[in-house]
Short mmCIF file of N, CA, C and O in Angstrom, two decimals:
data_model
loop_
_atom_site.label_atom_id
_atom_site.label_comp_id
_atom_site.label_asym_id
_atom_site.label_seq_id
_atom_site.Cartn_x
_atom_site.Cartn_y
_atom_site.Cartn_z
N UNK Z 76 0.85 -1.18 0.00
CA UNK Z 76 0.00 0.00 0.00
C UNK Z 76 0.89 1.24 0.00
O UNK Z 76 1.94 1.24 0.63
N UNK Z 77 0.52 2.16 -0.61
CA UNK Z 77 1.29 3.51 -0.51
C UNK Z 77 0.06 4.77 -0.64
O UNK Z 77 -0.93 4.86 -1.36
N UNK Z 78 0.51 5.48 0.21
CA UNK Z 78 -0.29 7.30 0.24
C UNK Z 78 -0.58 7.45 -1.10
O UNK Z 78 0.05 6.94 -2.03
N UNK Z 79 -1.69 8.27 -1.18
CA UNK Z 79 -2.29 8.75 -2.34
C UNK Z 79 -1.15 9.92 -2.51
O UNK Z 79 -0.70 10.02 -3.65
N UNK Z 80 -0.75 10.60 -1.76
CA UNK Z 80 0.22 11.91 -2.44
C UNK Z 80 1.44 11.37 -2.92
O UNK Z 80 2.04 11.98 -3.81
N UNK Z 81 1.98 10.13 -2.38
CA UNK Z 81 3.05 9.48 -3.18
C UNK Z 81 2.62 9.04 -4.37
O UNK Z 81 3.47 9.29 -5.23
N UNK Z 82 1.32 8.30 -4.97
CA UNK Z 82 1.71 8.20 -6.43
C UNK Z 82 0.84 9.35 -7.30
O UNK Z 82 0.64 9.24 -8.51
N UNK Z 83 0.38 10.45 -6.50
CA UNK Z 83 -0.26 11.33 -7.80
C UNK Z 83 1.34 12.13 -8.16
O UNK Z 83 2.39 12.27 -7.54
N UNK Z 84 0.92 12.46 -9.25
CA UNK Z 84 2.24 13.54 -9.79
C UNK Z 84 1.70 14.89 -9.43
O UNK Z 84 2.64 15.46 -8.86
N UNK Z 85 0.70 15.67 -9.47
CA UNK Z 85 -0.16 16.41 -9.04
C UNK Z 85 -1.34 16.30 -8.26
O UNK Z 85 -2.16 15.54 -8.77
N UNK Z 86 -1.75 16.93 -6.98
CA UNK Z 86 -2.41 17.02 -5.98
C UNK Z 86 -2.44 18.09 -5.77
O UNK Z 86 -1.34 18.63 -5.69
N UNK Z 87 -3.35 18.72 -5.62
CA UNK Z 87 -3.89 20.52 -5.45
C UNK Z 87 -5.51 20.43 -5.32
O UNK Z 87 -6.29 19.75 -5.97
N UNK Z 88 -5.74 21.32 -4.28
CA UNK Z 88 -7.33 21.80 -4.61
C UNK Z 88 -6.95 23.49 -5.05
O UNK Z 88 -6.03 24.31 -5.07
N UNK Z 89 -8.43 23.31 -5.37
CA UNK Z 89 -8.57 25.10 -5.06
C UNK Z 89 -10.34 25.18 -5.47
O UNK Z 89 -11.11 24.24 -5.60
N UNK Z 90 -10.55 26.33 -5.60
CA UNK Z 90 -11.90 26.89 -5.79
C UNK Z 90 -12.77 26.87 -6.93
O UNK Z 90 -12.56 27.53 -7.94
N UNK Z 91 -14.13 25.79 -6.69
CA UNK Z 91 -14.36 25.79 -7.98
C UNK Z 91 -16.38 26.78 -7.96
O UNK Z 91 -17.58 26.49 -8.02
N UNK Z 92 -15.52 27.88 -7.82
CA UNK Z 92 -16.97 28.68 -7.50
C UNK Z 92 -17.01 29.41 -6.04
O UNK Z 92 -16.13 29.01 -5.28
N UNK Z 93 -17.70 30.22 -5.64
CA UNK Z 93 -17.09 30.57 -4.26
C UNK Z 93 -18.06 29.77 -3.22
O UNK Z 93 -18.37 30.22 -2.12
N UNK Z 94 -18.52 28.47 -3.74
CA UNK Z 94 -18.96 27.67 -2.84
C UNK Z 94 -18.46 26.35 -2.98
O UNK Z 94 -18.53 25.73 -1.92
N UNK Z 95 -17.98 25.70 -3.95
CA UNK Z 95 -17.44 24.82 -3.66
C UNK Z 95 -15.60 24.80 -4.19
O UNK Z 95 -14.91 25.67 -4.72
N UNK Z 96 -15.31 23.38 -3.75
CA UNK Z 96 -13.74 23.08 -3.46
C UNK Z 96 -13.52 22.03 -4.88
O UNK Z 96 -14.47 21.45 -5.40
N UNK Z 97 -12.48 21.95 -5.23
CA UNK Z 97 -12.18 21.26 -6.50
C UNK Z 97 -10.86 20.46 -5.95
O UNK Z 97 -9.84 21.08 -5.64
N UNK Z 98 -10.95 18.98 -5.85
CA UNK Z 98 -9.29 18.62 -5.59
C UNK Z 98 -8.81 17.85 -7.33
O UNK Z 98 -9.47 17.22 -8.16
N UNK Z 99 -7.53 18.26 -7.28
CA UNK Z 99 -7.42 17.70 -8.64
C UNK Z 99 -6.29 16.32 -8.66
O UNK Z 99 -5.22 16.79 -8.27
N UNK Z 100 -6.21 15.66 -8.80
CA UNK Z 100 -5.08 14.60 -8.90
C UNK Z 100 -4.74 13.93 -10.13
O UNK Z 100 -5.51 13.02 -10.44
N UNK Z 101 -3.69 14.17 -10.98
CA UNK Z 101 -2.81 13.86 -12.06
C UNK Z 101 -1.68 12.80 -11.68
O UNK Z 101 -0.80 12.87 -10.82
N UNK Z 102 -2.03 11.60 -12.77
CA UNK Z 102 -0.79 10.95 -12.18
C UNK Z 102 0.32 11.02 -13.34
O UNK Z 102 0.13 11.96 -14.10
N UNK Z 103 0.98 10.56 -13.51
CA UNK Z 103 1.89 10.30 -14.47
C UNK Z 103 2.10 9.25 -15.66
O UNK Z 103 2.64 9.49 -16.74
N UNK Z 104 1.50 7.89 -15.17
CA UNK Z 104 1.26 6.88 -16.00
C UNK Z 104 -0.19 6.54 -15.98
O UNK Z 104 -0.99 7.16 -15.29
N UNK Z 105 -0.54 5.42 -16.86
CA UNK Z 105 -1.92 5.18 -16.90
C UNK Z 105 -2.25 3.73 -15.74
O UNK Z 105 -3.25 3.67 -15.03
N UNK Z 106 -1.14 2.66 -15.79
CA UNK Z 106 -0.99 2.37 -14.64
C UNK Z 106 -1.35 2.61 -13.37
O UNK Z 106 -2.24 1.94 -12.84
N UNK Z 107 -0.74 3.53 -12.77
CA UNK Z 107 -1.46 4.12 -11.62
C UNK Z 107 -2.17 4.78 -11.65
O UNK Z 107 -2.56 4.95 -10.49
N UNK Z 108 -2.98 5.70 -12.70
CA UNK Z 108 -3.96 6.16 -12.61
C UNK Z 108 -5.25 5.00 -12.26
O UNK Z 108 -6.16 5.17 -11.44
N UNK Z 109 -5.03 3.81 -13.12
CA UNK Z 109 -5.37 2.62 -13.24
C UNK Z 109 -5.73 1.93 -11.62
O UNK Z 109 -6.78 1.29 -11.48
N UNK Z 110 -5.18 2.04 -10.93
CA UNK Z 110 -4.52 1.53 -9.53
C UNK Z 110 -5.32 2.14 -8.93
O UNK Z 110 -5.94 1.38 -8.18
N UNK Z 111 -5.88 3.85 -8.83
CA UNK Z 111 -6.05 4.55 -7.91
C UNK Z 111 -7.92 4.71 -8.47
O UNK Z 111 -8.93 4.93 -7.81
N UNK Z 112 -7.78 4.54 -9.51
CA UNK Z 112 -9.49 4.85 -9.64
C UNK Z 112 -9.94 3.59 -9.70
O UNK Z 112 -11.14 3.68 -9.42
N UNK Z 113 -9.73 2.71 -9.85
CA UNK Z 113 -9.94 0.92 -9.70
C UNK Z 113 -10.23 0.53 -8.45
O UNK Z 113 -11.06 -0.30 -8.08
N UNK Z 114 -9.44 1.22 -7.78
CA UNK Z 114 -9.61 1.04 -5.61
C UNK Z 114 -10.68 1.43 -5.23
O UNK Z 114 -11.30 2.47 -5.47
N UNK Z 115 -10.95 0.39 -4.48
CA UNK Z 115 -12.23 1.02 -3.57
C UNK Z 115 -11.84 2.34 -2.50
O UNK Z 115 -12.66 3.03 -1.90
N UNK Z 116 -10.55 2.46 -2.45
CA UNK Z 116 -9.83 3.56 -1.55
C UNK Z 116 -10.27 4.84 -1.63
O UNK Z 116 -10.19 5.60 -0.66
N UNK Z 117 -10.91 5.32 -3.16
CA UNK Z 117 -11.22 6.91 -3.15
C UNK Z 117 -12.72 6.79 -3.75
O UNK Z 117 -12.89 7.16 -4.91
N UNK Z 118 -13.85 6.28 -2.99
CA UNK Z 118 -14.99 6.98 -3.34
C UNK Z 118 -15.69 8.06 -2.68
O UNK Z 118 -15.02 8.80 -1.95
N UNK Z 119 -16.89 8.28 -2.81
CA UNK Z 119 -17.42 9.87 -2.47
C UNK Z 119 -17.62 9.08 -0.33
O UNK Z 119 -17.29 9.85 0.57
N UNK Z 120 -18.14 7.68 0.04
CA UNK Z 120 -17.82 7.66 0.81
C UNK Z 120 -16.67 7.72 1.82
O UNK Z 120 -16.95 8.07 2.97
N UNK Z 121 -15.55 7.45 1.54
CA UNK Z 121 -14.45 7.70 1.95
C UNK Z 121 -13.98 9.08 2.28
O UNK Z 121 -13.50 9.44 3.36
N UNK Z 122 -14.24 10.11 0.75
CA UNK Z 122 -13.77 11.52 1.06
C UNK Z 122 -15.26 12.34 1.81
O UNK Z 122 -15.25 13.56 1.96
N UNK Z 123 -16.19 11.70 2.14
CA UNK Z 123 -16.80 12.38 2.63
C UNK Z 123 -16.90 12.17 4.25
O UNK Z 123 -17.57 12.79 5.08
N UNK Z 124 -16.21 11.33 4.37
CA UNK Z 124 -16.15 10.95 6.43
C UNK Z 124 -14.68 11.98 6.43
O UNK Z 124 -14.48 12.66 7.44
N UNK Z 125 -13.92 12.04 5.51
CA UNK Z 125 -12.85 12.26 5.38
C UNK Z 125 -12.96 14.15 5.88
O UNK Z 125 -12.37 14.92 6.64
N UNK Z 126 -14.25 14.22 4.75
CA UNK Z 126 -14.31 15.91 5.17
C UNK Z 126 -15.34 16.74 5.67
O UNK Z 126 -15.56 17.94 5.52
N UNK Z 127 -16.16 15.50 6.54
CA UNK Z 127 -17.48 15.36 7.63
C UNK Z 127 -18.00 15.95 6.48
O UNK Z 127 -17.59 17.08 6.23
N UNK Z 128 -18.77 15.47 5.77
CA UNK Z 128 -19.95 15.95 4.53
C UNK Z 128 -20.88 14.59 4.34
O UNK Z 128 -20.28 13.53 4.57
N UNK Z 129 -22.11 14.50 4.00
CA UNK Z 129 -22.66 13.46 3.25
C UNK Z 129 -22.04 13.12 1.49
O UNK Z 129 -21.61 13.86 0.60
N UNK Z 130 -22.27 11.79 1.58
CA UNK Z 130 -21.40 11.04 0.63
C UNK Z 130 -22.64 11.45 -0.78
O UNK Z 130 -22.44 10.86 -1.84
N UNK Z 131 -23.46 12.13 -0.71
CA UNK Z 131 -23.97 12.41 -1.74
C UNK Z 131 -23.61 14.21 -2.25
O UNK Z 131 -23.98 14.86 -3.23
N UNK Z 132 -22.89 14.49 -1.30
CA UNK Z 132 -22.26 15.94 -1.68
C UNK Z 132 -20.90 15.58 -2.57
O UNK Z 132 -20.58 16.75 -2.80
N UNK Z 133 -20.17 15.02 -3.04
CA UNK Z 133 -19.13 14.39 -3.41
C UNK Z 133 -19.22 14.04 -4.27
O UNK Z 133 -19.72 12.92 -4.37
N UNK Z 134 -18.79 14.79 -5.52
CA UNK Z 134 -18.65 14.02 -6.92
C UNK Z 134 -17.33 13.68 -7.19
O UNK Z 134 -16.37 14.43 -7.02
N UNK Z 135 -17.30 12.56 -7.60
CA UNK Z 135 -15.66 12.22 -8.39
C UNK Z 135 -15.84 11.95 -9.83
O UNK Z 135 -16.75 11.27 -10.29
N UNK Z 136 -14.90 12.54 -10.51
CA UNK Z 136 -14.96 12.73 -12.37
C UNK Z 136 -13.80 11.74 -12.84
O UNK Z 136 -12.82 12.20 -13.42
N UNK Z 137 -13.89 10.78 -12.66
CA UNK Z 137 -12.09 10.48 -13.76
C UNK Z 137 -11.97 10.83 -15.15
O UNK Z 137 -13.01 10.59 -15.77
N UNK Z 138 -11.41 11.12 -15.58
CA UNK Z 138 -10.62 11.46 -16.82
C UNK Z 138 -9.79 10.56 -17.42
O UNK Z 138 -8.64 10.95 -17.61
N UNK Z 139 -10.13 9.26 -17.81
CA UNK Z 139 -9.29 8.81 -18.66
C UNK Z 139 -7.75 8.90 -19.57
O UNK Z 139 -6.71 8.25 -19.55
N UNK Z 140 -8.18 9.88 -20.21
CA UNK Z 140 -7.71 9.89 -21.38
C UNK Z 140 -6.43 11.21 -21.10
O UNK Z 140 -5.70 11.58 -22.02
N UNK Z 141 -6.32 11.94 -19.28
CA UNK Z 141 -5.45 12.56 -18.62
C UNK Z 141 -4.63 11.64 -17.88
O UNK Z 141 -3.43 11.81 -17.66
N UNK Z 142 -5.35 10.62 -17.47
CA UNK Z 142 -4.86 10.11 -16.43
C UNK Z 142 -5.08 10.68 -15.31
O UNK Z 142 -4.14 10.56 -14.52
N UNK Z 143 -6.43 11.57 -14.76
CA UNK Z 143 -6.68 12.72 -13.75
C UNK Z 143 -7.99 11.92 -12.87
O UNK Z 143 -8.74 10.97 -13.09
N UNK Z 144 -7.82 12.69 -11.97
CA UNK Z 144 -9.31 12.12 -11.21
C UNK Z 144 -9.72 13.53 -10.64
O UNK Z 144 -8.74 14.27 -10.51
N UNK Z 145 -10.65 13.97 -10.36
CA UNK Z 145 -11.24 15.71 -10.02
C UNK Z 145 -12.35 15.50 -9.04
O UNK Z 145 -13.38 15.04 -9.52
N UNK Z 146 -12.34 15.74 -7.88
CA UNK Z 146 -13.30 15.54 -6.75
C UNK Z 146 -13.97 17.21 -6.29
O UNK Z 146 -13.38 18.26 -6.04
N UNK Z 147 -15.35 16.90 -6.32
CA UNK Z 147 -15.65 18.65 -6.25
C UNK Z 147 -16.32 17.97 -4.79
O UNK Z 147 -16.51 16.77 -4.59
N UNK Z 148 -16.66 19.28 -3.71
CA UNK Z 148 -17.54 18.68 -3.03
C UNK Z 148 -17.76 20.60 -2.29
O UNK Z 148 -16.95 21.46 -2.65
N UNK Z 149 -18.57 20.85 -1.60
CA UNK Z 149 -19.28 21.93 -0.77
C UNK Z 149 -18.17 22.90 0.09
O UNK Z 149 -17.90 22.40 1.18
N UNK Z 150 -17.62 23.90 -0.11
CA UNK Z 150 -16.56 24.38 0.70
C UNK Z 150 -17.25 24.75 2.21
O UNK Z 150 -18.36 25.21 2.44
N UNK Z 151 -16.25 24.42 3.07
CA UNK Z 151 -17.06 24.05 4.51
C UNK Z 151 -16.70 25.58 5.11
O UNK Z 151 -15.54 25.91 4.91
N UNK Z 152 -17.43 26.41 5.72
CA UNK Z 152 -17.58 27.66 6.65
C UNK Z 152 -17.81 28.26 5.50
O UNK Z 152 -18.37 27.83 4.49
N UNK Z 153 -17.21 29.55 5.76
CA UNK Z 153 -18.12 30.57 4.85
C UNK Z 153 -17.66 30.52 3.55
O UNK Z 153 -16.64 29.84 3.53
N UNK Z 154 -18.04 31.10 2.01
CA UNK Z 154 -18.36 31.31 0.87
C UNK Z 154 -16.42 32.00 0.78
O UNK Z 154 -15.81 32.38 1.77
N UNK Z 155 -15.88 31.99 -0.56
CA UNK Z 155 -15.02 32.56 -0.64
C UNK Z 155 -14.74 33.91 -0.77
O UNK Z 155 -15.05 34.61 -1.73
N UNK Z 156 -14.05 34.31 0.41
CA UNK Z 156 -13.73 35.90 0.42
C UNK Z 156 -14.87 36.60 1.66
O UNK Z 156 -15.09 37.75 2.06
N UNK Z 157 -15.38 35.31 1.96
CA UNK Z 157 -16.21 36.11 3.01
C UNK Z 157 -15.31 36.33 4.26
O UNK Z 157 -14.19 35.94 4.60
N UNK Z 158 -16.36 37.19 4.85
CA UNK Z 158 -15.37 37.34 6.27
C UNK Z 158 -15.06 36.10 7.31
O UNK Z 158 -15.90 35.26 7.61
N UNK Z 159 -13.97 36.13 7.70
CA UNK Z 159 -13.77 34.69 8.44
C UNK Z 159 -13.44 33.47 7.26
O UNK Z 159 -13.39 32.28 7.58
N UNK Z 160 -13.25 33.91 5.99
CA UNK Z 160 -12.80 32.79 5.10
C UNK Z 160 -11.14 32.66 5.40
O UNK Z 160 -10.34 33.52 5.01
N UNK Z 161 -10.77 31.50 6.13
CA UNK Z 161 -9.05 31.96 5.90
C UNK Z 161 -8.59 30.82 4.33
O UNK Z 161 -7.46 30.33 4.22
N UNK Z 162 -9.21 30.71 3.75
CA UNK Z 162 -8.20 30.01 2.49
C UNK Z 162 -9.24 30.49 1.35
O UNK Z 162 -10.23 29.82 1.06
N UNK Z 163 -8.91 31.72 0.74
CA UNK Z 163 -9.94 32.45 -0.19
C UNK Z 163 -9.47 31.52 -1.61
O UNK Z 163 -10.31 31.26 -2.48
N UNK Z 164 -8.23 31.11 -1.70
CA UNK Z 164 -8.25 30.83 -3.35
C UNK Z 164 -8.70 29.01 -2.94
O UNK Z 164 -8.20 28.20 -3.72
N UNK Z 165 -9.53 28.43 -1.85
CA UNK Z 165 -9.31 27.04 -1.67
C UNK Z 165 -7.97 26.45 -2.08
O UNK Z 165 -8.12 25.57 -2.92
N UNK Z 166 -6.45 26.71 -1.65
CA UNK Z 166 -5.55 26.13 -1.78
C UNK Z 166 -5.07 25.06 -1.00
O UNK Z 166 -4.27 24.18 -1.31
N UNK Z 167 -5.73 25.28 0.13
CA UNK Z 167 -5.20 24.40 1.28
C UNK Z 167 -6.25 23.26 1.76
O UNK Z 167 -6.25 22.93 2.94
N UNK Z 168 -6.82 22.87 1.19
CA UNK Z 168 -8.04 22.28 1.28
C UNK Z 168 -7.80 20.35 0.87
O UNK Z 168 -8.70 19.52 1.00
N UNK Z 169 -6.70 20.12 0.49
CA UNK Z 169 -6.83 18.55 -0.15
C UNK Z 169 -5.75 17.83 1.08
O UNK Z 169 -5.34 16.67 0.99
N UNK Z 170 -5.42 18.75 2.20
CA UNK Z 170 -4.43 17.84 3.21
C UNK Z 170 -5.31 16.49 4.39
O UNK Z 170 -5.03 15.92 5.44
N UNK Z 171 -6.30 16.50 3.55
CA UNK Z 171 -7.16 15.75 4.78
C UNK Z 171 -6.57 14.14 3.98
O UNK Z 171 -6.00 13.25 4.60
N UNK Z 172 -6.94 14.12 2.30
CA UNK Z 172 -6.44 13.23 1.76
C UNK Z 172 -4.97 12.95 1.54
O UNK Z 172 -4.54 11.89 1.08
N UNK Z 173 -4.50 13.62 1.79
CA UNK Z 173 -2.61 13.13 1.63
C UNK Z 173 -2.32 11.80 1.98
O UNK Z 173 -1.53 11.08 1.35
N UNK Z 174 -3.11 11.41 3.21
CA UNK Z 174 -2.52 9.90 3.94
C UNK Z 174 -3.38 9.09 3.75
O UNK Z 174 -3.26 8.16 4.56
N UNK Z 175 -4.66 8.88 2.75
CA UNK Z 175 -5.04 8.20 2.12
C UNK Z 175 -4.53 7.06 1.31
O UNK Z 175 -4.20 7.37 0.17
N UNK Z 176 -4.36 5.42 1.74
CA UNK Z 176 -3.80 4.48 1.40
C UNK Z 176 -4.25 4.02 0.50
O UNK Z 176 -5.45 4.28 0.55
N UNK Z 177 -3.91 3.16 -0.80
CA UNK Z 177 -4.05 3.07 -1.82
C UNK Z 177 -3.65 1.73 -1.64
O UNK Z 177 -2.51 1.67 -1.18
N UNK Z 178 -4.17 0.65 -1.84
CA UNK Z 178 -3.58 -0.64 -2.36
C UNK Z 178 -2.93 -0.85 -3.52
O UNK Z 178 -2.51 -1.97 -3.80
#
């Protein structure tokens, strides 16, 4: 088993709207892209205990033909740029999944 941030080549969220969060994950081969969307390890249940949300707030998109997988789901406290928002561009938002194990 190895961390999901060890085999994406790219891992980033950010803002997809000023209400919700976009995480993006690019791998490098089709192989492990293969590996990681094949696992039962990353569905909408998993990232949603992951980021206290219901598992029907949670979409996951794979992309084939990138080798990408794109998880949108509800940005949690306030709207972006509101007051009391501390991560306005959603940058910091995908560290809940980093230690996410991957068979």
């Amino acid at each position: 088993m190895e961390r999901l941030y060890d085999l994406a080549e790219v891992f980033r969220s950010k803002n997809a709207g000023p209400l919700h969060i976009t995480l993006d994950l690019l791998f490098s081969d089709e192989s492990t892209y293969r590996r990681v969307a094949d696992s039962e390890a990353l569905t909408p249940g998993v990232v949603s205990e992951l980021y206290e949300m219901a598992p029907e707030e949670v979409k996951i998109v794979h992309f084939d033909a990138a080798n990408a997988i794109k998880i949108t789901m509800p940005r949690k406290g306030p709207t972006s740029g509101a007051p009391g928002d501390r991560d306005v561009y959603g940058a910091q938002q995908h560290g809940p999944l980093l230690g996410l194990m991957i068979p």
